[in-house]
Coordinates of C-alpha atoms and ligand atoms in Angstrom, one line a residue:
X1 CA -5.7 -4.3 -22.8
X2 CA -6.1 -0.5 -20.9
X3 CA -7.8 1.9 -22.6
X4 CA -6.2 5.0 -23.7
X5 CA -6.6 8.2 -21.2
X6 CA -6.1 12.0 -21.5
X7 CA -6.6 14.9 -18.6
X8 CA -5.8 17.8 -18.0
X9 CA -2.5 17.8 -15.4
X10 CA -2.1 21.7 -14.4
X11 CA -5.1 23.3 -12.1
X12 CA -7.9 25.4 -14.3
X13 CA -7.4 28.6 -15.2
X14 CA -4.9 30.9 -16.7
X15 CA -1.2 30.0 -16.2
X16 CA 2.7 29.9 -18.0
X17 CA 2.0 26.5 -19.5
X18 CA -0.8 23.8 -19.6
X19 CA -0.2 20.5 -19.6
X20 CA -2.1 17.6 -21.3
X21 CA -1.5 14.0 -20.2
X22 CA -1.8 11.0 -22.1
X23 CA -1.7 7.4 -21.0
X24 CA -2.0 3.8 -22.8
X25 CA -1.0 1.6 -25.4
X26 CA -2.3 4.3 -28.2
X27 CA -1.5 7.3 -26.4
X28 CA 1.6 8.1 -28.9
X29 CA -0.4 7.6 -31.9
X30 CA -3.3 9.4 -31.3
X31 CA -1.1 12.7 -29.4
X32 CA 0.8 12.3 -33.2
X33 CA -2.1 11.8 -35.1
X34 CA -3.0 16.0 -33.9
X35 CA 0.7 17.0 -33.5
X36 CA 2.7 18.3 -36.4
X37 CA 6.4 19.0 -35.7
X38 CA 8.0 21.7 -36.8
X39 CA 11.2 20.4 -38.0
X40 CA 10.0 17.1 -39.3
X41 CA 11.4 17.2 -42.6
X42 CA 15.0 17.6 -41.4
X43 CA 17.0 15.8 -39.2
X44 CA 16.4 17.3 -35.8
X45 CA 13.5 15.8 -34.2
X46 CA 13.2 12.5 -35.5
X47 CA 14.3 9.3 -34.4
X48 CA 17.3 8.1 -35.1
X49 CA 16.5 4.7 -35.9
X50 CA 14.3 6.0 -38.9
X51 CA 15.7 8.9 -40.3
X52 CA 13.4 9.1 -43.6
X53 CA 10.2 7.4 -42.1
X54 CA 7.0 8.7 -40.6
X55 CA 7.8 11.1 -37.6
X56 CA 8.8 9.0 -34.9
X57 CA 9.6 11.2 -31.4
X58 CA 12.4 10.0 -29.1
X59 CA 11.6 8.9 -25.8
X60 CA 12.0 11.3 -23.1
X61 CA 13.3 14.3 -25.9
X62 CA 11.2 17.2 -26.1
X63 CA 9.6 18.5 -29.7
X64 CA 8.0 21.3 -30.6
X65 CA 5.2 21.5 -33.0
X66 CA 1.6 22.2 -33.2
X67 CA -1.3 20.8 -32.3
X68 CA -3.9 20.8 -34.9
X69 CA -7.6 19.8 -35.8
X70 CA -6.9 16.8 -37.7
X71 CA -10.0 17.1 -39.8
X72 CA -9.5 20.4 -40.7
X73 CA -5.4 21.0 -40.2
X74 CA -6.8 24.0 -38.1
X75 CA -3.9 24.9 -35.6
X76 CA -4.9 25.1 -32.2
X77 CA -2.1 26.1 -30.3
X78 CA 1.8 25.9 -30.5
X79 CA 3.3 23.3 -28.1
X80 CA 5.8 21.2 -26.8
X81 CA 5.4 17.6 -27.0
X82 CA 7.5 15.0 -25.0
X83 CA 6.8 10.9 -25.1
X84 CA 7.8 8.7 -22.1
X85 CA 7.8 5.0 -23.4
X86 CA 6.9 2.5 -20.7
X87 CA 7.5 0.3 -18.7
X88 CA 10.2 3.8 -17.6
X89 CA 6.9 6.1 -16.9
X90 CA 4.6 7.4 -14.7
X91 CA 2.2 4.7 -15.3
X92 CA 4.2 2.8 -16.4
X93 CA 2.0 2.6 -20.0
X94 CA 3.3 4.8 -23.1
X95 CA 2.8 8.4 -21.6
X96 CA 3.2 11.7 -23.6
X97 CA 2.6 15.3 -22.0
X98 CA 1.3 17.9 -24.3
X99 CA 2.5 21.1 -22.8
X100 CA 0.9 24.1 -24.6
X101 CA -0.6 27.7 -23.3
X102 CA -2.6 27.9 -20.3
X103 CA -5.8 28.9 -21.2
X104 CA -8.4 26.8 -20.3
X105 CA -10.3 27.2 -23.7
X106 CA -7.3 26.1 -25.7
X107 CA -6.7 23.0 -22.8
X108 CA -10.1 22.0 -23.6
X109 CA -9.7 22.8 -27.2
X110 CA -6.5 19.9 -27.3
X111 CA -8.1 17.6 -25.3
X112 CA -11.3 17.6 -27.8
X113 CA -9.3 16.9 -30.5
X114 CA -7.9 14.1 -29.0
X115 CA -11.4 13.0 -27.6
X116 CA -12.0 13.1 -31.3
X117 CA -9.5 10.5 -31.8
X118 CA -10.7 8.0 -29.7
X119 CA -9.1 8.9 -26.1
X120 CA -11.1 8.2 -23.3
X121 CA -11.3 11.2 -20.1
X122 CA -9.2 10.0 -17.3
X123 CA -10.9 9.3 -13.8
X124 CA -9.8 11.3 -10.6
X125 CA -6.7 9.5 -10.0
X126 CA -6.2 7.3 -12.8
X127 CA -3.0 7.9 -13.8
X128 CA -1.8 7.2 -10.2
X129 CA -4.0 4.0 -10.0
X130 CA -2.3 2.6 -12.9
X131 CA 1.0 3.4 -11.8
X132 CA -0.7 0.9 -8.7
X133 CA -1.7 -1.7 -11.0
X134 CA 0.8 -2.3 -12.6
X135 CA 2.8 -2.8 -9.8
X136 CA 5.6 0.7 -10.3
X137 CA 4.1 1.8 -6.7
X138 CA 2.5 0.1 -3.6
X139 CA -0.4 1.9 -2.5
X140 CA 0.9 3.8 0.7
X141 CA 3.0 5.5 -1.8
X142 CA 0.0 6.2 -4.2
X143 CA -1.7 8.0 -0.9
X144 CA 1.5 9.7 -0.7
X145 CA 0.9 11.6 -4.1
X146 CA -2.2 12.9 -2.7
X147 CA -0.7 14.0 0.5
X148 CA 1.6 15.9 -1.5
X149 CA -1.0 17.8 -3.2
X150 CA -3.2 18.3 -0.4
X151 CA -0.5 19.2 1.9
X152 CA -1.2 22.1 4.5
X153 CA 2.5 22.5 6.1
X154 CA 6.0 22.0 4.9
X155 CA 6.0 19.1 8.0
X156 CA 3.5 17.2 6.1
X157 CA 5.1 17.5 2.5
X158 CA 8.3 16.1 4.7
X159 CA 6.4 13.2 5.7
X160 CA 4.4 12.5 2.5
X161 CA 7.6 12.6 0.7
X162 CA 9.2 9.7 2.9
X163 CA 6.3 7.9 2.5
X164 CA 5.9 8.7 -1.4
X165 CA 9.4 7.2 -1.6
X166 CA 8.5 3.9 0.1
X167 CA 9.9 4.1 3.7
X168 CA 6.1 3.1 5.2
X169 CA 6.0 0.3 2.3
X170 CA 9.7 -1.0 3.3
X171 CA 8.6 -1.3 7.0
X172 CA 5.2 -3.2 6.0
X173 CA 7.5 -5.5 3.8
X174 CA 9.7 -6.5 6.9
X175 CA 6.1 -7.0 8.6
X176 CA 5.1 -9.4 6.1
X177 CA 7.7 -11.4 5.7
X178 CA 7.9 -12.1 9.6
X179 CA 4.4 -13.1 9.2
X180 CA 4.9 -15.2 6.2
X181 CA 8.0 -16.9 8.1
X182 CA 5.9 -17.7 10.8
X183 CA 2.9 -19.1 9.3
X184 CA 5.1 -21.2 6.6
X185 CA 6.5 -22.6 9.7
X186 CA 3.4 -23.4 11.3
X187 CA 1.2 -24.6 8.0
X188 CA 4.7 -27.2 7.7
X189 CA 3.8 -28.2 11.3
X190 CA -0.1 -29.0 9.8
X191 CA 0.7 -30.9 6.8
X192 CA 3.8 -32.7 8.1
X193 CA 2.9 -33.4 11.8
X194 CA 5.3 -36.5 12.2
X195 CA 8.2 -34.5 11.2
X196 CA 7.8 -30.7 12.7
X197 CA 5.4 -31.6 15.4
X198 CA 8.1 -32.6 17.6
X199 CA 11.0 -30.0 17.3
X200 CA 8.1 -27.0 16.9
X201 CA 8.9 -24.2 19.5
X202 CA 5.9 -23.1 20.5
X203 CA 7.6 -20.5 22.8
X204 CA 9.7 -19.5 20.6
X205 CA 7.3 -19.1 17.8
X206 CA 5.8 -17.1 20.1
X207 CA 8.2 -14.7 21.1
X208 CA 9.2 -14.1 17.4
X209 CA 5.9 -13.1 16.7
X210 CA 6.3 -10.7 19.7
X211 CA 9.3 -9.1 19.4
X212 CA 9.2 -9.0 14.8
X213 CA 5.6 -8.1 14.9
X214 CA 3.5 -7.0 17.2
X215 CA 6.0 -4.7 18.7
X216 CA 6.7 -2.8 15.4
X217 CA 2.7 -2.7 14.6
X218 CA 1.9 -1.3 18.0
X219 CA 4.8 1.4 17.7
X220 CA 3.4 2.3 14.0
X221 CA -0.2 2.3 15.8
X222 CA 1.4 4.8 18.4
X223 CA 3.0 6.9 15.6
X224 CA -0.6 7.7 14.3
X225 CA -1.5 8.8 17.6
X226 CA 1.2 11.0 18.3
X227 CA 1.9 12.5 15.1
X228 CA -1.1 12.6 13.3
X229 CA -1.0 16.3 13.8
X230 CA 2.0 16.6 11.2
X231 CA -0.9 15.1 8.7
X232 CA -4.0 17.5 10.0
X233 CA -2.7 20.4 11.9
X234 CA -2.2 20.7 16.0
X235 CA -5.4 21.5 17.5
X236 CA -5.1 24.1 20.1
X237 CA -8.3 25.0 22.2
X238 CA -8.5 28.4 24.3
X239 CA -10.3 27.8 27.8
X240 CA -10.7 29.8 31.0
X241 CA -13.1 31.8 33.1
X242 CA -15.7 34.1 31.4
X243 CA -13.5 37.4 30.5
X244 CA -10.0 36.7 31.0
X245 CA -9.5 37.5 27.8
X246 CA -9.7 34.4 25.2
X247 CA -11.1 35.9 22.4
X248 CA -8.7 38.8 22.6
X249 CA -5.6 36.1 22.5
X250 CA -7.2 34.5 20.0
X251 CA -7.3 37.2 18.0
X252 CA -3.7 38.1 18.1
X253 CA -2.4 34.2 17.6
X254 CA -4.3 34.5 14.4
X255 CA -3.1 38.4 13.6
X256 CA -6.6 39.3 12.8
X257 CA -10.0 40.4 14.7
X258 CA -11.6 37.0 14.7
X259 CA -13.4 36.9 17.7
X260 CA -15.4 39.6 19.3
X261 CA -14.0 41.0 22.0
X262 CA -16.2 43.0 24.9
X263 CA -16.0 43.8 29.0
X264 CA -18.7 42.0 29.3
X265 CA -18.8 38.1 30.6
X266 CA -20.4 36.0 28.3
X267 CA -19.3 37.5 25.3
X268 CA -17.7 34.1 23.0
X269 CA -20.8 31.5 22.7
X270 CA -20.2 29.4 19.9
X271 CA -17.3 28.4 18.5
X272 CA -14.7 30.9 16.4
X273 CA -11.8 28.4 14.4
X274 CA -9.1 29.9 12.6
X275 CA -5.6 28.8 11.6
X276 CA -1.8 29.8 11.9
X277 CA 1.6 28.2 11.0
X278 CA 3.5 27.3 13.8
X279 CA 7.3 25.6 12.6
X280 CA 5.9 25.0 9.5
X281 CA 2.5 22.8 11.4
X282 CA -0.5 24.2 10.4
X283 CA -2.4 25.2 14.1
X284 CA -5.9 25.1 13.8
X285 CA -7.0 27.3 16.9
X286 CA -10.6 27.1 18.9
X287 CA -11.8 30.1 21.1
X288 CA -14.6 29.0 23.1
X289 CA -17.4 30.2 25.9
X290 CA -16.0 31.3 29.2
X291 CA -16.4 27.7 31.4
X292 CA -18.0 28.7 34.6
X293 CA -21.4 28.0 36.7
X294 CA -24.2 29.3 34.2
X295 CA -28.3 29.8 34.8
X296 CA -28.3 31.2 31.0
X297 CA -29.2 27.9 28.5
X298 CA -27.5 29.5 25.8
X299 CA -24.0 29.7 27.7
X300 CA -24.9 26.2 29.3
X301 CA -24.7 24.4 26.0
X302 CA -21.7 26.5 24.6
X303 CA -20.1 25.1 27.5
X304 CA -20.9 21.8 27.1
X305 CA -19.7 21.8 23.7
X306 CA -16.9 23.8 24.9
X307 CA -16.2 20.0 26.7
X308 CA -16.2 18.0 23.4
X309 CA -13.6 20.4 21.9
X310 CA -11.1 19.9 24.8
X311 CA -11.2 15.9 24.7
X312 CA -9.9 16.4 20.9
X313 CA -7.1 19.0 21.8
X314 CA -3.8 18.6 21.3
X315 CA -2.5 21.5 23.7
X316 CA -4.9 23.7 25.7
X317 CA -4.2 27.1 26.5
X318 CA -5.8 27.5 29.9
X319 CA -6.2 31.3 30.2
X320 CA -6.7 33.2 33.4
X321 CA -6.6 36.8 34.3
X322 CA -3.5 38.8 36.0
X323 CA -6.2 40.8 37.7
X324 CA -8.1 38.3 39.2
X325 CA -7.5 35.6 42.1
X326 CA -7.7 32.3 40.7
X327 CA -11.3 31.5 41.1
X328 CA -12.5 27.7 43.0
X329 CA -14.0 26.8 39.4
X330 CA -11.1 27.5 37.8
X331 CA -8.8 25.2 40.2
X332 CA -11.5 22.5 39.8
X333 CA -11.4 22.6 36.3
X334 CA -7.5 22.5 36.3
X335 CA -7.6 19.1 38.0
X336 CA -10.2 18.1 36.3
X337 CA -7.9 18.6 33.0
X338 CA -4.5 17.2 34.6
X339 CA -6.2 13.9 35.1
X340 CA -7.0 13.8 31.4
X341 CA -3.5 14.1 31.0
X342 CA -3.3 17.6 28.6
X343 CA -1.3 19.2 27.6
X344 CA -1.5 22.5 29.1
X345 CA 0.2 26.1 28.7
X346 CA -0.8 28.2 31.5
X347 CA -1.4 32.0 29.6
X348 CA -1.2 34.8 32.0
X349 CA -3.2 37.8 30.1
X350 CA -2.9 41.2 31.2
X351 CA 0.2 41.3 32.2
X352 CA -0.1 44.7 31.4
X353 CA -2.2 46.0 34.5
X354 CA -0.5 47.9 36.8
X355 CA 1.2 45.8 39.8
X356 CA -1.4 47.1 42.3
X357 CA -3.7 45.5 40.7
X358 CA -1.9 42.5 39.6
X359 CA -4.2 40.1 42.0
X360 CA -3.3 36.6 40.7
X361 CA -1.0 34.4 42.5
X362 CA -0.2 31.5 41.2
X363 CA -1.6 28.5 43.2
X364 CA 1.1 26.1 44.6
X365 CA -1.0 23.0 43.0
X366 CA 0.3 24.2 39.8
X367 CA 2.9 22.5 38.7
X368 CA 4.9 23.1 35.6
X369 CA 5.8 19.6 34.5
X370 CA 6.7 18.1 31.1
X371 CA 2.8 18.8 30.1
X372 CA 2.1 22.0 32.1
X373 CA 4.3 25.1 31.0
X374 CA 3.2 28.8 31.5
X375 CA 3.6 31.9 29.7
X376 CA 3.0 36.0 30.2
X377 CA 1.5 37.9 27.9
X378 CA -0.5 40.7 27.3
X379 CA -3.3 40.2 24.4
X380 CA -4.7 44.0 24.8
X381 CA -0.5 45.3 23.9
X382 CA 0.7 41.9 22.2
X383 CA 3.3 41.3 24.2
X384 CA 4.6 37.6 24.5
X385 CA 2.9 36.4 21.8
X386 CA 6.0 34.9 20.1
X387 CA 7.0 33.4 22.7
X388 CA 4.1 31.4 23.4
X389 CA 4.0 30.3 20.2
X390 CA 7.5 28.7 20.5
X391 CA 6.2 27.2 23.7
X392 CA 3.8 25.6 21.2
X393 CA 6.0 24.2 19.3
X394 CA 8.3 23.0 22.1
X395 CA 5.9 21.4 23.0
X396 CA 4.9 19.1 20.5
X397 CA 8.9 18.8 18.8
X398 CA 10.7 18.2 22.0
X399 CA 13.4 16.7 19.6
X400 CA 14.4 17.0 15.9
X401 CA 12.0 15.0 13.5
X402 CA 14.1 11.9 12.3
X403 CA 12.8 10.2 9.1
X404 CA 11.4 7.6 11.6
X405 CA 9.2 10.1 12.8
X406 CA 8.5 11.0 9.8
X407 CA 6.7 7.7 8.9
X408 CA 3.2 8.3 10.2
X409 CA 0.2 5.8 9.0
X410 CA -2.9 7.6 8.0
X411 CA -6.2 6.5 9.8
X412 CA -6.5 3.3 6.8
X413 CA -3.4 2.2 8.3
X414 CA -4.2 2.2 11.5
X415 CA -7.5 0.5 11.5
X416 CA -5.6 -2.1 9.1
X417 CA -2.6 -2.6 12.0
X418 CA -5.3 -2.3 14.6
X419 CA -7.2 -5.8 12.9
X420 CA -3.6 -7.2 12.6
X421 CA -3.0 -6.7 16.0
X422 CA -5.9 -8.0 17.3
X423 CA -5.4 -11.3 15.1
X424 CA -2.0 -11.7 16.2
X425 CA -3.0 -11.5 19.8
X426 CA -6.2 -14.2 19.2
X427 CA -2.7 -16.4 17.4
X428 CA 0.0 -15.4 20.5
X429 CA -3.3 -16.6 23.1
X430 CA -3.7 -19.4 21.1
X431 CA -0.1 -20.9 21.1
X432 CA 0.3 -20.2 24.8
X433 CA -3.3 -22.0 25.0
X434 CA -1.7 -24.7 22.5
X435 CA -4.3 -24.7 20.6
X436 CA -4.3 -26.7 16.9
X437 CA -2.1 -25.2 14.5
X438 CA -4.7 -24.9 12.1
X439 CA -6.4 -22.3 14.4
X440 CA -2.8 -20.4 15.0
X441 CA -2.5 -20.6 11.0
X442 CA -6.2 -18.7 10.5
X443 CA -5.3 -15.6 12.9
X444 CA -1.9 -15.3 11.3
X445 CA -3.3 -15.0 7.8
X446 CA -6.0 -13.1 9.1
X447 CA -3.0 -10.7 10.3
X448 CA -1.1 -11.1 6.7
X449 CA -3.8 -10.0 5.3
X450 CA -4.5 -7.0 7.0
X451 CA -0.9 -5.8 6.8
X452 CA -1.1 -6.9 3.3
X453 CA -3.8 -4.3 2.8
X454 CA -2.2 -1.5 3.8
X455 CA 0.1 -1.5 0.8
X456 CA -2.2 -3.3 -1.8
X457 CA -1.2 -6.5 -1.8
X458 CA -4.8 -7.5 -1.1
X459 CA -7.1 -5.0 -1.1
X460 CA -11.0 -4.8 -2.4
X461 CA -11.9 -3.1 -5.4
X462 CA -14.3 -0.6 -3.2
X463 CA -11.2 0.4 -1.3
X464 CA -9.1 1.5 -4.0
X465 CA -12.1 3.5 -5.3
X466 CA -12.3 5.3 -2.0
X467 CA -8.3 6.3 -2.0
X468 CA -8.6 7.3 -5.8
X469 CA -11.5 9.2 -5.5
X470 CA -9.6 11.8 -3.5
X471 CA -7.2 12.2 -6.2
X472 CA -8.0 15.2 -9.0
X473 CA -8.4 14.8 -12.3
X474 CA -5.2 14.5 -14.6
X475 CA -3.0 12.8 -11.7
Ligands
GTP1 N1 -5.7 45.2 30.3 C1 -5.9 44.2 29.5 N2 -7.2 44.0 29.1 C2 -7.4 42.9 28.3 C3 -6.3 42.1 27.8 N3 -6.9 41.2 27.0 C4 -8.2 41.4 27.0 N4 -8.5 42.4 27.8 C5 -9.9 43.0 28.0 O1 -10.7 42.0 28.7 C6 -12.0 42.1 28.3 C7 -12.5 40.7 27.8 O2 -11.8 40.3 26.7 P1 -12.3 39.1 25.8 O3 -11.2 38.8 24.8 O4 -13.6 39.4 25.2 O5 -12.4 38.0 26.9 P2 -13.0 36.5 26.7 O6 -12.2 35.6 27.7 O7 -13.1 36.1 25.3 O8 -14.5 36.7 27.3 P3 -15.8 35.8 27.1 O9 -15.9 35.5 25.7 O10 -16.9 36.7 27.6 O11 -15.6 34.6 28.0 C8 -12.1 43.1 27.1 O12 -12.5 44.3 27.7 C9 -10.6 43.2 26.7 O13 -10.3 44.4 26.1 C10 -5.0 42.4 28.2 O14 -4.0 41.8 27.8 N5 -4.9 43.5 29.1
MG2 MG1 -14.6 35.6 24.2

């Protein structure tokens, strides 16, 4: 049998209310044995069922009372108490919430009572891993609760909630149940080879495989790719010539002075992150060393690190100066990012010079394309600013977010569908190949079982100490 669990549910400190969470087969008795209702002599407040008995609360009705020191009748605070009988619970285990004044002294105070009457501290995540266990919720929708808690953007509360209420877990159900169709059909075609061996359609078998499995796995796969930024925040990097005026447009996308900001070349080095919201997406934002020919080491490796930060961008805002002709290295390095297929906003900065001295032309090998947009702005009088931060978000949401969308694996997924995928291929291969059944049956439950992970159907005890670990206490 469980043991019975207590935690603190609200965050530390000082707050309206404080809640204490109880979990397990004695979690009633031992929250009664320090709780004395207020109205427990009449009527109101007690159970229906024994009117004259020993205080019995209601499920799901709330009572107030207080909590008390049973050895000493002390009172400790003055609270509400509320029971949720299982299997209709969080856990799905007897649950009771003590919700009482939110000091962190008193918190402590109630949970050392109960402590005192046998409860046992609740892990990180325990309450959630039971509602796992015993089977109330698969465990995409158990990673679902965290992503709720940790979420940076209302985008990613969107998608946590989908996924909280199953959607990723119904599509990984369809996914297994193709898989289990197909290998019943071929384990049949082992054991009874007289009877199946004939009529089995290898093609056909094949095909199904194709079109009810690995298609959906590899658009899931793509999902995580292409979304993932709903989950972690769009990573923008700032690039350009030494001067143009990064730091400065940095500065403003963030609304504070960031980055330092001189006339003279060379000035950004290292790195300077910050973050804004953009549509509700969190934007983390990267201002980095001016990317031109260098003898100066220091610049050199900036630079090169400078490279590293552009193969993980999302969008790159390539920066160049409305005073300046665009330089040879800058065209070069314009090429050089097309063919790595970015997505680019051209920024314009310093718009704001007078038209004399407006020397940059825009050269005709810059195309604006569905990738490659451009902008105007002025980072010295702030002007255009908005707007290229709605050319941001165009593009990364060139349509509306459907519920689909909002279905995005995290990287456990992925590498789960990745192994599927890979099995599945080694079982289409081996069909085509026709190969023994027995070897198209090991890849398929080699793929089962790697979907099957994903929502906990089989999964290693190390795992699910990893995904609860990141849970806090008292969820
Ligand atoms: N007129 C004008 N000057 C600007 C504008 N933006 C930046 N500057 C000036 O350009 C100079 C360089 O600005 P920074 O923001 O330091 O340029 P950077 O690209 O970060 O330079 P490095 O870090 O050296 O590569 C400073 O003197 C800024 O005041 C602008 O919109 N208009
Ligand atoms: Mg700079």
């Amino acid at each position: 049998m469980n043991s019975t669990i207590a935690a603190i549910a609200t965050p530390p400190g000082h707050g309206g209310i404080g809640i204490i969470k109880l979990s397990g087969p004695q979690s009633v008795d031992i929250a009664l044995s320090i709780f004395r209702p207020k109205f427990a002599s009449s009527q109101a407040g007690r159970d229906s069922a024994t009117p004259s008995g020993p205080f019995s609360p209601k499920s799901r009705y709330l009572y107030y009372g207080h909590v008390v020191d049973a050895d000493s009748e002390n009172v400790i605070d003055e609270v509400l108490l509320v029971v949720m009988r299982g299997p209709r619970s969080y856990t799905t285990e007897d649950v009771v919430e003590i919700q009482s004044h939110a000091g962190p002294v008193v918190l402590k105070k109630i949970l050392n009572a109960l402590i005192k009457r046998g409860i046992r501290l609740a892990d990180p995540g325990e309450f959630t891993r039971r509602a796992f266990l015993n089977g109330r919720i698969d465990l995409t929708q158990a990673e679902a609760v965290v992503d709720i808690i940790n979420a940076r953007s209302e985008k990613a509360v969107d998608m946590a909630v989908a996924q909280v209420s199953g959607e990723l877990n119904r599509i990984i159900q369809e996914l297994r149940a193709s898989l289990i169709e197909s290998l019943t059909y071929v384990e049949a075609a082992i054991d009874f080879p007289d009877e199946v061996d004939a009529d089995i359609d290898t093609a056909a078998l094949a095909a199904h495989l194709d079109s009810a499995v690995f298609e959906k796995i590899h658009n899931l796969i793509s999902r995580t790719n292409d979304q993932n930024f709903l989950r972690d925040g769009l990573k923008i990097v700032i690039i350009g010539a030494p001067n143009v005026g990064k730091s400065s447009l940095m500065n403003r996308l963030v609304d504070k002075d960031r980055s330092i900001v001189t006339d003279i070349p060379g000035t950004t080095r290292d790195f300077i992150e910050d973050a804004f919201v953009v549509n509700g997406v969190p934007v983390v934002v990267t201002d980095t060393a001016g990317l031109h020919e260098t003898p100066d080491p220091v610049e050199q490796i900036g630079m090169d690190k400078a490279w590293a930060y552009i193969s993980g961008a999302d969008i790159l805002l390539f920066t160049v100066d409305a005073g300046n002709p665009v330089s040879e290295a800058a065209l070069t390095l314009f090429t050089k990012l097309e063919q790595a297929q970015k997505k680019i906003i051209i920024v314009v900065n310093k718009t704001d010079l007078p038209d004399d001295q407006q020397a940059f032309q825009f050269p005709a090998q810059w195309q604006e394309k569905e990738n490659i947009t451009s902008t105007r702005i002025s980072a010295l009088y702030n002007r255009g600013i908005d707007e290229l931060k709605s050319q941001i978000s165009n593009l990364v949401f060139n349509s509306d977010i459907t519920i689909e969308d909002k279905i995005v694996p995290n990287l456990r997924h992925k590498l789960c569908l990745e192994n599927a995928l890979s099995a599945l291929k080694k079982a289409s291969d081996g069909l085509e190949q026709s190969l023994p059944f027995e070897l198209i049956a090991i890849d398929l439950t080699t793929a089962l079982d790697a979907v099957s992970e994903i929502t906990g159907e089989t999964v290693k005890p190390d795992i699910l100490d990893n995904i609860f670990s990141r849970f806090c206490i008292g969820k």
